[in-house]
Short mmCIF file of C-alpha atoms in Angstrom, two decimals:
data_model
loop_
_atom_site.label_atom_id
_atom_site.label_comp_id
_atom_site.label_asym_id
_atom_site.label_seq_id
_atom_site.Cartn_x
_atom_site.Cartn_y
_atom_site.Cartn_z
CA MET A 1 -6.14 -10.64 7.63
CA ASP A 2 -9.34 -11.86 6.04
CA ALA A 3 -8.72 -12.94 2.50
CA THR A 4 -11.50 -15.46 2.23
CA ALA A 5 -14.65 -13.61 1.29
CA ILE A 6 -16.63 -15.00 -1.63
CA ASN A 7 -16.11 -13.08 -4.89
CA ASP A 8 -18.27 -12.82 -8.02
CA SER A 9 -16.70 -15.95 -9.54
CA GLY A 10 -17.79 -17.98 -6.57
CA ALA A 11 -14.14 -18.67 -5.61
CA GLY A 12 -13.55 -18.60 -1.85
CA ARG A 13 -10.71 -16.09 -1.93
CA THR A 14 -10.30 -12.37 -2.71
CA ALA A 15 -6.52 -12.27 -2.18
CA ALA A 16 -3.59 -14.60 -3.00
CA SER A 17 -0.09 -15.05 -1.71
CA ILE A 18 2.90 -14.07 -3.84
CA THR A 19 6.27 -15.78 -3.62
CA LEU A 20 9.44 -14.67 -5.43
CA GLU A 21 12.09 -17.39 -5.52
CA ASN A 22 15.59 -16.33 -6.51
CA LEU A 23 14.13 -13.94 -9.05
CA GLY A 24 16.54 -12.24 -11.40
CA LYS A 25 16.66 -10.24 -14.69
CA VAL A 26 19.73 -9.70 -16.83
CA TYR A 27 19.30 -8.03 -20.19
CA PRO A 28 21.24 -9.17 -23.37
CA ASP A 29 23.75 -6.31 -23.01
CA GLY A 30 24.74 -7.62 -19.59
CA THR A 31 22.82 -5.06 -17.57
CA VAL A 32 21.68 -6.57 -14.25
CA ALA A 33 18.21 -5.11 -13.53
CA VAL A 34 17.40 -7.55 -10.72
CA GLY A 35 20.07 -9.71 -9.07
CA ASP A 36 18.57 -12.31 -6.84
CA ILE A 37 15.42 -11.60 -4.85
CA SER A 38 13.41 -13.99 -2.67
CA LEU A 39 10.45 -12.83 -0.58
CA ASP A 40 6.89 -13.76 0.39
CA VAL A 41 3.80 -11.56 0.42
CA GLY A 42 0.92 -13.07 2.45
CA ALA A 43 -2.64 -13.02 1.12
CA GLY A 44 -4.17 -9.63 1.92
CA GLU A 45 -0.81 -7.98 2.73
CA LEU A 46 0.50 -4.77 1.19
CA ALA A 47 4.19 -5.08 0.38
CA VAL A 48 6.22 -2.01 -0.69
CA LEU A 49 9.26 -2.09 -2.95
CA ILE A 50 11.55 0.87 -2.38
CA GLY A 51 15.05 1.86 -3.33
CA PRO A 52 17.08 4.25 -5.48
CA SER A 53 16.50 4.71 -9.20
CA GLY A 54 17.79 1.72 -11.14
CA CYS A 55 17.36 -0.81 -8.37
CA GLY A 56 14.80 -2.89 -10.29
CA LYS A 57 11.62 -2.02 -8.40
CA SER A 58 9.39 -1.60 -11.47
CA THR A 59 11.11 -4.53 -13.19
CA VAL A 60 10.08 -6.84 -10.32
CA LEU A 61 6.58 -5.56 -10.61
CA ARG A 62 6.42 -6.19 -14.35
CA MET A 63 7.85 -9.67 -13.97
CA ILE A 64 4.97 -10.55 -11.68
CA ASN A 65 2.45 -10.04 -14.46
CA ARG A 66 4.85 -11.16 -17.15
CA LEU A 67 5.21 -7.84 -18.95
CA ILE A 68 8.90 -8.73 -18.55
CA GLU A 69 10.09 -12.30 -18.41
CA PRO A 70 12.69 -13.19 -15.70
CA SER A 71 16.12 -14.52 -16.55
CA LYS A 72 16.00 -16.84 -13.55
CA GLY A 73 13.87 -17.86 -10.60
CA ARG A 74 10.16 -18.34 -10.18
CA ILE A 75 7.10 -16.27 -9.30
CA LEU A 76 4.26 -18.11 -7.57
CA ILE A 77 0.79 -16.69 -7.06
CA ASP A 78 -1.23 -18.85 -4.66
CA GLY A 79 1.40 -21.52 -5.20
CA GLU A 80 1.07 -21.60 -8.95
CA ASP A 81 4.02 -20.71 -11.21
CA VAL A 82 3.00 -17.77 -13.37
CA SER A 83 5.31 -19.00 -16.21
CA THR A 84 2.93 -21.91 -16.81
CA GLN A 85 -0.06 -19.55 -17.38
CA ASP A 86 -1.11 -17.68 -20.53
CA PRO A 87 0.27 -14.15 -20.00
CA VAL A 88 -2.86 -12.39 -21.34
CA GLU A 89 -5.17 -14.41 -19.08
CA LEU A 90 -2.80 -13.88 -16.17
CA ARG A 91 -2.87 -10.05 -16.62
CA ARG A 92 -6.63 -10.04 -16.68
CA LYS A 93 -6.55 -11.58 -13.17
CA ILE A 94 -4.08 -9.00 -11.85
CA GLY A 95 -5.00 -5.36 -11.26
CA TYR A 96 -2.35 -2.90 -12.47
CA VAL A 97 -2.11 0.77 -11.58
CA ILE A 98 0.58 3.03 -13.05
CA GLN A 99 1.81 6.54 -12.33
CA ASN A 100 0.03 8.28 -15.16
CA VAL A 101 -3.11 6.17 -14.84
CA GLY A 102 -3.43 5.41 -18.59
CA LEU A 103 -7.14 6.02 -18.92
CA PHE A 104 -8.59 5.87 -22.46
CA PRO A 105 -9.33 9.54 -23.27
CA HIS A 106 -12.19 8.80 -25.72
CA GLN A 107 -14.09 6.64 -23.22
CA THR A 108 -16.30 7.74 -20.32
CA ILE A 109 -15.18 7.03 -16.78
CA ARG A 110 -17.71 4.22 -16.41
CA THR A 111 -16.45 2.63 -19.64
CA ASN A 112 -12.81 2.95 -18.48
CA VAL A 113 -13.62 1.18 -15.22
CA GLY A 114 -15.41 -1.59 -17.03
CA THR A 115 -12.56 -2.34 -19.48
CA VAL A 116 -11.42 -5.71 -18.01
CA PRO A 117 -14.98 -7.03 -17.20
CA LYS A 118 -15.87 -6.28 -20.84
CA LEU A 119 -12.87 -8.31 -22.04
CA LEU A 120 -13.98 -11.11 -19.79
CA GLY A 121 -17.40 -11.15 -21.43
CA TRP A 122 -19.54 -9.70 -18.61
CA ASP A 123 -22.97 -8.45 -19.69
CA ARG A 124 -23.54 -4.71 -19.89
CA LYS A 125 -25.82 -4.51 -16.82
CA LYS A 126 -23.31 -6.28 -14.67
CA ILE A 127 -20.43 -4.09 -15.92
CA LYS A 128 -22.43 -0.91 -15.27
CA SER A 129 -23.34 -2.08 -11.78
CA ARG A 130 -19.72 -3.02 -10.93
CA ALA A 131 -18.27 0.20 -12.34
CA ASP A 132 -20.70 2.34 -10.28
CA GLU A 133 -20.07 0.27 -7.17
CA LEU A 134 -16.37 0.86 -7.47
CA LEU A 135 -16.65 4.55 -8.27
CA GLU A 136 -18.65 4.86 -5.08
CA LEU A 137 -16.00 2.88 -3.22
CA VAL A 138 -13.15 5.21 -4.31
CA GLY A 139 -15.13 8.27 -3.39
CA LEU A 140 -16.48 9.34 -6.79
CA ASP A 141 -20.32 9.70 -7.06
CA PRO A 142 -21.21 7.67 -10.16
CA GLY A 143 -24.21 9.95 -10.79
CA ARG A 144 -21.75 12.90 -11.08
CA TYR A 145 -18.67 11.30 -12.62
CA ALA A 146 -19.53 8.06 -14.52
CA GLY A 147 -20.54 9.89 -17.69
CA ARG A 148 -17.54 12.28 -17.79
CA TYR A 149 -14.32 11.90 -19.69
CA PRO A 150 -10.79 11.71 -18.22
CA HIS A 151 -9.90 15.29 -19.23
CA GLU A 152 -12.79 16.59 -17.18
CA LEU A 153 -11.30 15.18 -13.95
CA SER A 154 -8.46 16.37 -11.71
CA GLY A 155 -5.21 14.34 -11.38
CA GLY A 156 -6.32 12.94 -8.06
CA GLN A 157 -9.72 11.95 -9.42
CA ARG A 158 -8.12 10.16 -12.42
CA GLN A 159 -5.89 8.30 -10.06
CA ARG A 160 -8.90 7.05 -8.17
CA VAL A 161 -10.51 5.93 -11.46
CA GLY A 162 -7.27 4.02 -12.16
CA VAL A 163 -7.61 2.16 -8.87
CA ALA A 164 -11.27 1.42 -9.53
CA ARG A 165 -10.44 0.11 -12.94
CA ALA A 166 -7.74 -2.19 -11.53
CA LEU A 167 -10.28 -3.61 -9.02
CA ALA A 168 -13.12 -4.06 -11.53
CA ALA A 169 -12.72 -7.77 -12.13
CA ASP A 170 -12.06 -8.45 -8.44
CA PRO A 171 -8.44 -9.57 -8.96
CA LEU A 172 -6.56 -11.52 -6.31
CA VAL A 173 -3.47 -9.35 -6.74
CA LEU A 174 -3.01 -5.62 -7.35
CA LEU A 175 0.27 -4.18 -8.64
CA MET A 176 0.85 -0.42 -8.23
CA ASP A 177 3.82 1.40 -9.81
CA GLU A 178 4.28 4.76 -8.05
CA PRO A 179 0.54 5.38 -8.21
CA PHE A 180 0.47 8.66 -6.30
CA SER A 181 3.70 10.38 -7.38
CA ALA A 182 2.18 12.41 -10.20
CA VAL A 183 -0.01 14.54 -7.88
CA ASP A 184 0.92 17.31 -5.50
CA PRO A 185 1.78 16.52 -1.84
CA ILE A 186 -1.58 17.57 -0.40
CA VAL A 187 -3.56 15.44 -2.91
CA ARG A 188 -1.07 12.57 -2.40
CA GLY A 189 -1.74 12.57 1.34
CA ARG A 190 -5.48 12.46 0.73
CA LEU A 191 -5.15 9.66 -1.85
CA GLN A 192 -3.02 7.66 0.62
CA GLU A 193 -5.65 8.04 3.33
CA GLU A 194 -8.37 6.97 0.92
CA PHE A 195 -6.27 4.06 -0.21
CA LEU A 196 -5.79 2.82 3.32
CA ARG A 197 -9.55 2.96 3.85
CA LEU A 198 -10.12 1.11 0.58
CA GLN A 199 -7.59 -1.60 1.43
CA ALA A 200 -9.22 -2.14 4.78
CA ALA A 201 -12.45 -2.79 2.92
CA VAL A 202 -11.29 -4.97 0.01
CA ARG A 203 -8.16 -6.65 1.48
CA LYS A 204 -6.25 -7.38 -1.75
CA THR A 205 -2.74 -8.61 -1.96
CA ILE A 206 -0.82 -5.55 -3.12
CA VAL A 207 2.74 -4.93 -4.29
CA LEU A 208 3.41 -1.20 -4.47
CA VAL A 209 6.52 0.53 -5.88
CA THR A 210 7.50 3.89 -4.48
CA HIS A 211 10.56 6.05 -4.04
CA ASP A 212 9.11 7.83 -1.00
CA ILE A 213 10.06 6.27 2.42
CA ASP A 214 7.24 8.17 4.17
CA GLU A 215 4.67 6.68 1.80
CA ALA A 216 6.22 3.19 2.25
CA VAL A 217 6.05 3.50 6.00
CA ARG A 218 2.49 4.82 5.97
CA LEU A 219 1.02 2.24 3.59
CA GLY A 220 3.10 -0.92 3.89
CA ASP A 221 2.57 -4.03 6.00
CA ARG A 222 6.13 -4.90 5.00
CA ILE A 223 8.78 -3.03 3.11
CA ALA A 224 11.44 -4.39 0.82
CA VAL A 225 14.52 -2.14 0.51
CA LEU A 226 16.41 -2.76 -2.73
CA ALA A 227 19.92 -1.68 -3.71
CA GLU A 228 21.28 -0.91 -7.15
CA GLY A 229 21.44 -4.11 -9.22
CA GLY A 230 18.23 -5.39 -7.67
CA ARG A 231 19.68 -6.71 -4.40
CA LEU A 232 17.37 -7.16 -1.45
CA MET A 233 18.88 -5.43 1.53
CA GLN A 234 16.02 -5.91 4.04
CA TYR A 235 12.38 -7.01 4.11
CA ALA A 236 10.55 -6.16 7.25
CA SER A 237 7.59 -4.41 8.86
CA PRO A 238 7.85 -0.62 8.98
CA ALA A 239 8.45 -0.66 12.77
CA GLU A 240 11.22 -3.30 12.46
CA LEU A 241 12.86 -1.53 9.53
CA LEU A 242 12.97 1.77 11.32
CA SER A 243 14.00 0.31 14.67
CA HIS A 244 16.51 -2.27 13.49
CA PRO A 245 18.01 -1.45 10.00
CA ALA A 246 19.90 -4.52 8.78
CA SER A 247 22.90 -2.54 7.63
CA GLN A 248 24.43 0.92 7.50
CA ALA A 249 23.22 1.21 3.92
CA VAL A 250 19.59 0.59 4.98
CA SER A 251 19.97 3.00 7.88
CA GLU A 252 21.24 5.71 5.56
CA PHE A 253 18.44 5.07 3.08
CA VAL A 254 15.60 5.30 5.63
CA GLY A 255 17.13 8.56 6.92
CA THR A 256 18.51 10.01 10.08
CA ASP A 257 14.99 10.96 11.16
CA ARG A 258 13.84 7.37 11.19
CA GLY A 259 13.14 7.71 14.93
CA ILE A 260 10.35 10.17 14.15
CA ARG A 261 9.03 7.96 11.37
CA ARG A 262 8.96 5.01 13.72
CA LEU A 263 6.57 6.85 16.04
CA ALA A 264 3.93 6.96 13.27
CA VAL A 265 3.86 3.15 12.97
CA THR A 266 4.17 2.26 16.67
CA PRO A 267 0.89 1.79 18.62
CA VAL A 268 0.50 4.08 21.61
CA ARG A 269 -0.50 1.07 23.76
CA GLY A 270 3.02 -0.32 23.56
CA ALA A 271 4.37 2.61 25.65
CA MET A 272 1.48 2.95 28.17
CA ARG A 273 1.91 2.81 31.88
CA PRO A 274 -0.84 2.77 34.53
CA VAL A 275 -2.75 6.07 34.68
CA GLY A 276 -2.57 6.07 38.42
CA GLN A 277 1.18 6.93 38.24
CA ILE A 278 0.35 10.32 36.71
CA GLU A 279 -0.87 13.26 38.78
CA GLU A 280 -3.58 15.76 37.67
CA ILE A 281 -4.61 13.74 34.63
CA ASP A 282 -7.58 16.07 34.06
CA ARG A 283 -5.18 18.76 32.97
CA LEU A 284 -3.20 16.61 30.52
CA PRO A 285 -3.75 16.27 26.78
CA THR A 286 -5.31 13.03 25.53
CA VAL A 287 -4.78 10.62 22.66
CA GLU A 288 -7.03 7.80 21.49
CA ALA A 289 -6.04 4.25 22.36
CA GLY A 290 -6.00 3.29 18.67
CA GLY A 291 -3.48 6.11 17.93
CA THR A 292 0.28 6.01 17.47
CA LEU A 293 3.26 7.43 19.38
CA TYR A 294 3.42 10.15 16.74
CA ASP A 295 -0.10 11.23 17.81
CA ALA A 296 1.01 11.22 21.45
CA LEU A 297 4.06 13.38 20.64
CA ALA A 298 1.96 15.89 18.70
CA ALA A 299 -0.44 16.20 21.67
CA MET A 300 2.43 16.73 24.08
CA LEU A 301 4.10 19.34 21.93
CA THR A 302 0.81 21.22 21.32
CA SER A 303 0.13 21.36 25.11
CA ASP A 304 3.77 21.64 26.21
CA SER A 305 3.29 18.59 28.39
CA LEU A 306 5.61 15.75 29.39
CA ASN A 307 2.76 13.25 29.55
CA VAL A 308 -0.38 12.35 27.65
CA VAL A 309 -3.42 10.37 28.81
CA VAL A 310 -4.56 7.49 26.58
CA VAL A 311 -8.36 7.30 26.38
CA GLU A 312 -10.76 4.66 25.08
CA ASP A 313 -14.46 5.34 24.77
CA GLY A 314 -13.83 8.55 26.64
CA LYS A 315 -12.21 6.89 29.66
CA PRO A 316 -8.58 6.99 30.71
CA VAL A 317 -6.83 3.61 30.23
CA GLY A 318 -3.20 4.56 30.58
CA ALA A 319 -0.60 7.24 30.14
CA VAL A 320 2.53 7.83 28.04
CA SER A 321 5.50 9.95 29.00
CA ARG A 322 7.70 11.84 26.60
CA SER A 323 10.79 9.86 27.71
CA ALA A 324 9.03 6.60 26.66
CA LEU A 325 8.44 7.79 23.12
CA PHE A 326 11.90 7.10 21.85
CA ASP A 327 12.58 3.75 23.50
CA VAL A 328 13.33 1.28 20.69
CA PRO A 329 10.28 -1.09 20.53
CA ASN A 330 10.84 -4.75 21.26
CA GLU A 331 10.03 -7.48 18.78
CA GLU A 332 6.51 -7.86 20.19
CA ALA A 333 5.70 -4.17 19.72
CA ALA A 334 7.10 -4.25 16.18
CA ALA A 335 5.00 -7.20 15.30
CA THR A 336 1.87 -5.56 16.70
CA SER A 337 2.26 -2.55 14.44
CA ALA A 338 2.84 -4.68 11.32
#
């Protein structure tokens, strides 16, 4: 993943690695919020924290930007211990998106987006330009929305503004705490699609908290499954997690329908066979070579077919049979989908 584009500050990176080393949080009353977690998030990766209520997902997120101080362990961003940095300065370098957005109701959308750049001392012209650029990036026409106030926007639109605000100062790291859970399922799906498009464009290092396994599988490069008490049960790519749960507890958490979920994160190319082995390919449904096995299954079910032709630039490049869909992918296929 490309995390080396030049940003406004002239630095040669737009994303930074995150390392958690034996991270833990125990409150004075003895409550263990986070037990002992160690994991790495590569620059430009999107890591998802998921688990039941009370497993410490949000606590981990807030320890990264020092809203909560850990009881033990270290957090490194680009190799630098965050405990050695001024917490206010640290937070200005980290984008933060929360469930209810937290926009300032008395400020226009453009002013909301420019909050952190203003704190950093940017001039007005640069703030306006950056705010309008980001509104455009998240799908909100600045000519139409920049002068409005939060109450004049829908929930989905406010959530987009929250993402734009978090990106305003071009942070290396973006933290997202259940960012799409406050909207209805249809809007949530659209926001997830827009977010994937946005991440492909900006390539930030993102740690996202969710309670929705489908959202985790759809968005994450890697998924950390936490248990109560903040124990890390498994940290893996979506394909690996769904194909090879590390324990019965993980298997139960991801659900009995994990085989179907796996199809959505497994590239169709991994199950292809030569198209010459299939007869009457002109009568078969097709799926794009960049699609997934879930797309192949949908095409088969719609056409009541046992096979689907994989096409690239309009030309057949292979075929996938229904029986091949549910073969557990090998390590190479899992790695390809990550």
